[in-house]
mmCIF file with all atom_site columns, C-alpha atoms in Angstrom:
data_model
loop_
_atom_site.group_PDB
_atom_site.id
_atom_site.type_symbol
_atom_site.label_atom_id
_atom_site.label_alt_id
_atom_site.label_comp_id
_atom_site.label_asym_id
_atom_site.label_entity_id
_atom_site.label_seq_id
_atom_site.pdbx_PDB_ins_code
_atom_site.Cartn_x
_atom_site.Cartn_y
_atom_site.Cartn_z
_atom_site.occupancy
_atom_site.B_iso_or_equiv
_atom_site.pdbx_formal_charge
_atom_site.auth_seq_id
_atom_site.auth_comp_id
_atom_site.auth_asym_id
_atom_site.auth_atom_id
_atom_site.pdbx_PDB_model_num
ATOM 1   C CA . MET A 1 1   ? 78.747  113.967 117.395 1.00 0.00 ? 1   MET A CA 1
ATOM 2   C CA . ASP A 1 2   ? 78.377  116.732 120.559 1.00 0.00 ? 2   ASP A CA 1
ATOM 3   C CA . GLN A 1 3   ? 75.021  116.881 119.247 1.00 0.00 ? 3   GLN A CA 1
ATOM 4   C CA . GLY A 1 4   ? 74.254  113.214 119.558 1.00 0.00 ? 4   GLY A CA 1
ATOM 5   C CA . LEU A 1 5   ? 73.761  112.848 115.733 1.00 0.00 ? 5   LEU A CA 1
ATOM 6   C CA . THR A 1 6   ? 75.665  109.729 114.325 1.00 0.00 ? 6   THR A CA 1
ATOM 7   C CA . PRO A 1 7   ? 77.841  109.868 111.302 1.00 0.00 ? 7   PRO A CA 1
ATOM 8   C CA . LEU A 1 8   ? 77.671  107.810 108.115 1.00 0.00 ? 8   LEU A CA 1
ATOM 9   C CA . LEU A 1 9   ? 80.842  106.760 105.896 1.00 0.00 ? 9   LEU A CA 1
ATOM 10  C CA . LEU A 1 10  ? 80.206  105.495 103.177 1.00 0.00 ? 10  LEU A CA 1
ATOM 11  C CA . GLY A 1 11  ? 83.325  103.772 101.167 1.00 0.00 ? 11  GLY A CA 1
ATOM 12  C CA . GLY A 1 12  ? 84.504  100.842 99.551  1.00 0.00 ? 12  GLY A CA 1
ATOM 13  C CA . ASP A 1 13  ? 88.671  100.706 100.458 1.00 0.00 ? 13  ASP A CA 1
ATOM 14  C CA . HIS A 1 14  ? 89.887  100.605 103.833 1.00 0.00 ? 14  HIS A CA 1
ATOM 15  C CA . SER A 1 15  ? 92.345  103.352 103.788 1.00 0.00 ? 15  SER A CA 1
ATOM 16  C CA . MET A 1 16  ? 89.145  105.219 104.892 1.00 0.00 ? 16  MET A CA 1
ATOM 17  C CA . ALA A 1 17  ? 89.473  104.284 108.010 1.00 0.00 ? 17  ALA A CA 1
ATOM 18  C CA . ALA A 1 18  ? 93.029  107.258 107.850 1.00 0.00 ? 18  ALA A CA 1
ATOM 19  C CA . GLY A 1 19  ? 90.438  109.924 107.373 1.00 0.00 ? 19  GLY A CA 1
ATOM 20  C CA . LEU A 1 20  ? 87.622  108.600 110.152 1.00 0.00 ? 20  LEU A CA 1
ATOM 21  C CA . GLY A 1 21  ? 89.696  108.026 112.324 1.00 0.00 ? 21  GLY A CA 1
ATOM 22  C CA . GLY A 1 22  ? 92.083  111.476 112.300 1.00 0.00 ? 22  GLY A CA 1
ATOM 23  C CA . TRP A 1 23  ? 88.570  113.070 112.304 1.00 0.00 ? 23  TRP A CA 1
ATOM 24  C CA . ARG A 1 24  ? 87.239  110.596 115.299 1.00 0.00 ? 24  ARG A CA 1
ATOM 25  C CA . LEU A 1 25  ? 90.695  110.205 117.206 1.00 0.00 ? 25  LEU A CA 1
ATOM 26  C CA . GLY A 1 26  ? 91.363  114.171 115.928 1.00 0.00 ? 26  GLY A CA 1
ATOM 27  C CA . VAL A 1 27  ? 88.546  115.572 118.634 1.00 0.00 ? 27  VAL A CA 1
ATOM 28  C CA . LEU A 1 28  ? 89.724  112.698 121.978 1.00 0.00 ? 28  LEU A CA 1
ATOM 29  C CA . PRO A 1 29  ? 93.067  114.198 123.484 1.00 0.00 ? 29  PRO A CA 1
ATOM 30  C CA . ALA A 1 30  ? 91.376  117.463 123.683 1.00 0.00 ? 30  ALA A CA 1
ATOM 31  C CA . ARG A 1 31  ? 88.893  115.510 125.395 1.00 0.00 ? 31  ARG A CA 1
ATOM 32  C CA . SER A 1 32  ? 91.876  114.108 127.216 1.00 0.00 ? 32  SER A CA 1
ATOM 33  C CA . GLU A 1 33  ? 90.303  111.059 126.267 1.00 0.00 ? 33  GLU A CA 1
ATOM 34  C CA . ARG A 1 34  ? 92.349  107.547 125.988 1.00 0.00 ? 34  ARG A CA 1
ATOM 35  C CA . ILE A 1 35  ? 91.198  105.515 122.496 1.00 0.00 ? 35  ILE A CA 1
ATOM 36  C CA . GLY A 1 36  ? 91.369  101.792 122.086 1.00 0.00 ? 36  GLY A CA 1
ATOM 37  C CA . LEU A 1 37  ? 92.140  100.558 117.998 1.00 0.00 ? 37  LEU A CA 1
ATOM 38  C CA . ILE A 1 38  ? 90.719  96.634  117.462 1.00 0.00 ? 38  ILE A CA 1
ATOM 39  C CA . TRP A 1 39  ? 91.464  96.671  114.036 1.00 0.00 ? 39  TRP A CA 1
ATOM 40  C CA . PHE A 1 40  ? 90.049  93.390  112.310 1.00 0.00 ? 40  PHE A CA 1
ATOM 41  C CA . ASP A 1 41  ? 91.225  92.388  108.980 1.00 0.00 ? 41  ASP A CA 1
ATOM 42  C CA . ALA A 1 42  ? 93.619  90.509  106.693 1.00 0.00 ? 42  ALA A CA 1
ATOM 43  C CA . HIS A 1 43  ? 96.809  92.785  106.710 1.00 0.00 ? 43  HIS A CA 1
ATOM 44  C CA . SER A 1 44  ? 97.615  94.605  109.536 1.00 0.00 ? 44  SER A CA 1
ATOM 45  C CA . ASP A 1 45  ? 97.841  97.988  107.271 1.00 0.00 ? 45  ASP A CA 1
ATOM 46  C CA . ILE A 1 46  ? 101.266 99.638  108.849 1.00 0.00 ? 46  ILE A CA 1
ATOM 47  C CA . ASN A 1 47  ? 103.213 100.155 105.731 1.00 0.00 ? 47  ASN A CA 1
ATOM 48  C CA . THR A 1 48  ? 105.478 103.134 105.069 1.00 0.00 ? 48  THR A CA 1
ATOM 49  C CA . PRO A 1 49  ? 106.354 105.359 101.733 1.00 0.00 ? 49  PRO A CA 1
ATOM 50  C CA . GLU A 1 50  ? 109.191 103.824 103.056 1.00 0.00 ? 50  GLU A CA 1
ATOM 51  C CA . THR A 1 51  ? 108.119 100.118 103.882 1.00 0.00 ? 51  THR A CA 1
ATOM 52  C CA . SER A 1 52  ? 105.910 99.532  101.079 1.00 0.00 ? 52  SER A CA 1
ATOM 53  C CA . PRO A 1 53  ? 106.327 96.457  98.290  1.00 0.00 ? 53  PRO A CA 1
ATOM 54  C CA . SER A 1 54  ? 103.451 97.975  96.061  1.00 0.00 ? 54  SER A CA 1
ATOM 55  C CA . GLY A 1 55  ? 102.869 101.493 97.444  1.00 0.00 ? 55  GLY A CA 1
ATOM 56  C CA . ASN A 1 56  ? 99.629  102.443 97.605  1.00 0.00 ? 56  ASN A CA 1
ATOM 57  C CA . VAL A 1 57  ? 97.419  104.192 100.178 1.00 0.00 ? 57  VAL A CA 1
ATOM 58  C CA . HIS A 1 58  ? 95.827  100.944 101.396 1.00 0.00 ? 58  HIS A CA 1
ATOM 59  C CA . GLY A 1 59  ? 98.705  99.533  103.406 1.00 0.00 ? 59  GLY A CA 1
ATOM 60  C CA . MET A 1 60  ? 98.946  102.423 105.595 1.00 0.00 ? 60  MET A CA 1
ATOM 61  C CA . PRO A 1 61  ? 96.036  103.580 107.619 1.00 0.00 ? 61  PRO A CA 1
ATOM 62  C CA . LEU A 1 62  ? 97.190  102.002 109.877 1.00 0.00 ? 62  LEU A CA 1
ATOM 63  C CA . ALA A 1 63  ? 99.958  103.446 110.502 1.00 0.00 ? 63  ALA A CA 1
ATOM 64  C CA . ALA A 1 64  ? 98.894  106.808 109.566 1.00 0.00 ? 64  ALA A CA 1
ATOM 65  C CA . LEU A 1 65  ? 96.573  105.990 112.720 1.00 0.00 ? 65  LEU A CA 1
ATOM 66  C CA . LEU A 1 66  ? 99.978  105.752 114.484 1.00 0.00 ? 66  LEU A CA 1
ATOM 67  C CA . GLY A 1 67  ? 101.258 108.651 113.645 1.00 0.00 ? 67  GLY A CA 1
ATOM 68  C CA . LEU A 1 68  ? 104.050 106.753 110.883 1.00 0.00 ? 68  LEU A CA 1
ATOM 69  C CA . GLY A 1 69  ? 103.421 108.257 108.153 1.00 0.00 ? 69  GLY A CA 1
ATOM 70  C CA . PRO A 1 70  ? 102.575 108.235 105.633 1.00 0.00 ? 70  PRO A CA 1
ATOM 71  C CA . GLU A 1 71  ? 101.753 112.954 106.118 1.00 0.00 ? 71  GLU A CA 1
ATOM 72  C CA . PRO A 1 72  ? 99.095  113.059 104.586 1.00 0.00 ? 72  PRO A CA 1
ATOM 73  C CA . LEU A 1 73  ? 97.501  110.846 106.212 1.00 0.00 ? 73  LEU A CA 1
ATOM 74  C CA . SER A 1 74  ? 98.775  110.602 109.429 1.00 0.00 ? 74  SER A CA 1
ATOM 75  C CA . ALA A 1 75  ? 98.320  114.941 109.986 1.00 0.00 ? 75  ALA A CA 1
ATOM 76  C CA . ILE A 1 76  ? 93.904  114.116 109.198 1.00 0.00 ? 76  ILE A CA 1
ATOM 77  C CA . CYS A 1 77  ? 92.987  116.854 111.353 1.00 0.00 ? 77  CYS A CA 1
ATOM 78  C CA . ASN A 1 78  ? 95.982  116.573 114.443 1.00 0.00 ? 78  ASN A CA 1
ATOM 79  C CA . PRO A 1 79  ? 99.545  115.630 113.234 1.00 0.00 ? 79  PRO A CA 1
ATOM 80  C CA . ASP A 1 80  ? 100.213 113.575 116.486 1.00 0.00 ? 80  ASP A CA 1
ATOM 81  C CA . SER A 1 81  ? 99.431  110.717 116.481 1.00 0.00 ? 81  SER A CA 1
ATOM 82  C CA . LYS A 1 82  ? 95.852  109.371 116.912 1.00 0.00 ? 82  LYS A CA 1
ATOM 83  C CA . VAL A 1 83  ? 96.109  106.271 119.009 1.00 0.00 ? 83  VAL A CA 1
ATOM 84  C CA . ALA A 1 84  ? 98.979  104.894 121.203 1.00 0.00 ? 84  ALA A CA 1
ATOM 85  C CA . ALA A 1 85  ? 100.761 102.143 119.795 1.00 0.00 ? 85  ALA A CA 1
ATOM 86  C CA . GLU A 1 86  ? 100.063 99.594  122.657 1.00 0.00 ? 86  GLU A CA 1
ATOM 87  C CA . ASN A 1 87  ? 96.539  100.383 123.202 1.00 0.00 ? 87  ASN A CA 1
ATOM 88  C CA . VAL A 1 88  ? 96.225  98.263  119.495 1.00 0.00 ? 88  VAL A CA 1
ATOM 89  C CA . VAL A 1 89  ? 95.288  95.454  119.076 1.00 0.00 ? 89  VAL A CA 1
ATOM 90  C CA . LEU A 1 90  ? 95.026  93.066  116.047 1.00 0.00 ? 90  LEU A CA 1
ATOM 91  C CA . ILE A 1 91  ? 92.942  90.703  114.951 1.00 0.00 ? 91  ILE A CA 1
ATOM 92  C CA . GLY A 1 92  ? 93.121  88.069  111.619 1.00 0.00 ? 92  GLY A CA 1
ATOM 93  C CA . LEU A 1 93  ? 96.540  88.399  110.087 1.00 0.00 ? 93  LEU A CA 1
ATOM 94  C CA . ARG A 1 94  ? 97.215  86.606  108.430 1.00 0.00 ? 94  ARG A CA 1
ATOM 95  C CA . ASP A 1 95  ? 99.576  88.471  105.756 1.00 0.00 ? 95  ASP A CA 1
ATOM 96  C CA . ILE A 1 96  ? 101.604 91.235  107.203 1.00 0.00 ? 96  ILE A CA 1
ATOM 97  C CA . ASP A 1 97  ? 104.807 92.073  104.816 1.00 0.00 ? 97  ASP A CA 1
ATOM 98  C CA . ALA A 1 98  ? 107.674 91.882  105.996 1.00 0.00 ? 98  ALA A CA 1
ATOM 99  C CA . ALA A 1 99  ? 108.657 95.963  106.625 1.00 0.00 ? 99  ALA A CA 1
ATOM 100 C CA . GLU A 1 100 ? 106.081 95.404  108.894 1.00 0.00 ? 100 GLU A CA 1
ATOM 101 C CA . ARG A 1 101 ? 107.019 93.181  111.007 1.00 0.00 ? 101 ARG A CA 1
#
């Protein structure tokens, strides 16, 4: 990206957002930049292994970007949170697990 190239990510599950976000957002702290995140989804995806009804990682990518875990996802490229909760907006929510609220 520093060379003007645009990355392309192809995949089928939105849990990939944790990896891509971790990689991209992990670069910004070194540049002293703040980032905002607009999360378009019917689900908030803020579950952790402790709160998830299914235990499936596809319900955890936003939690990982917020630094809530699970650790293997939240530590991608940088062990700190990738985005501050006050800089996140969720749009389109219709199905939120009780523990995510």
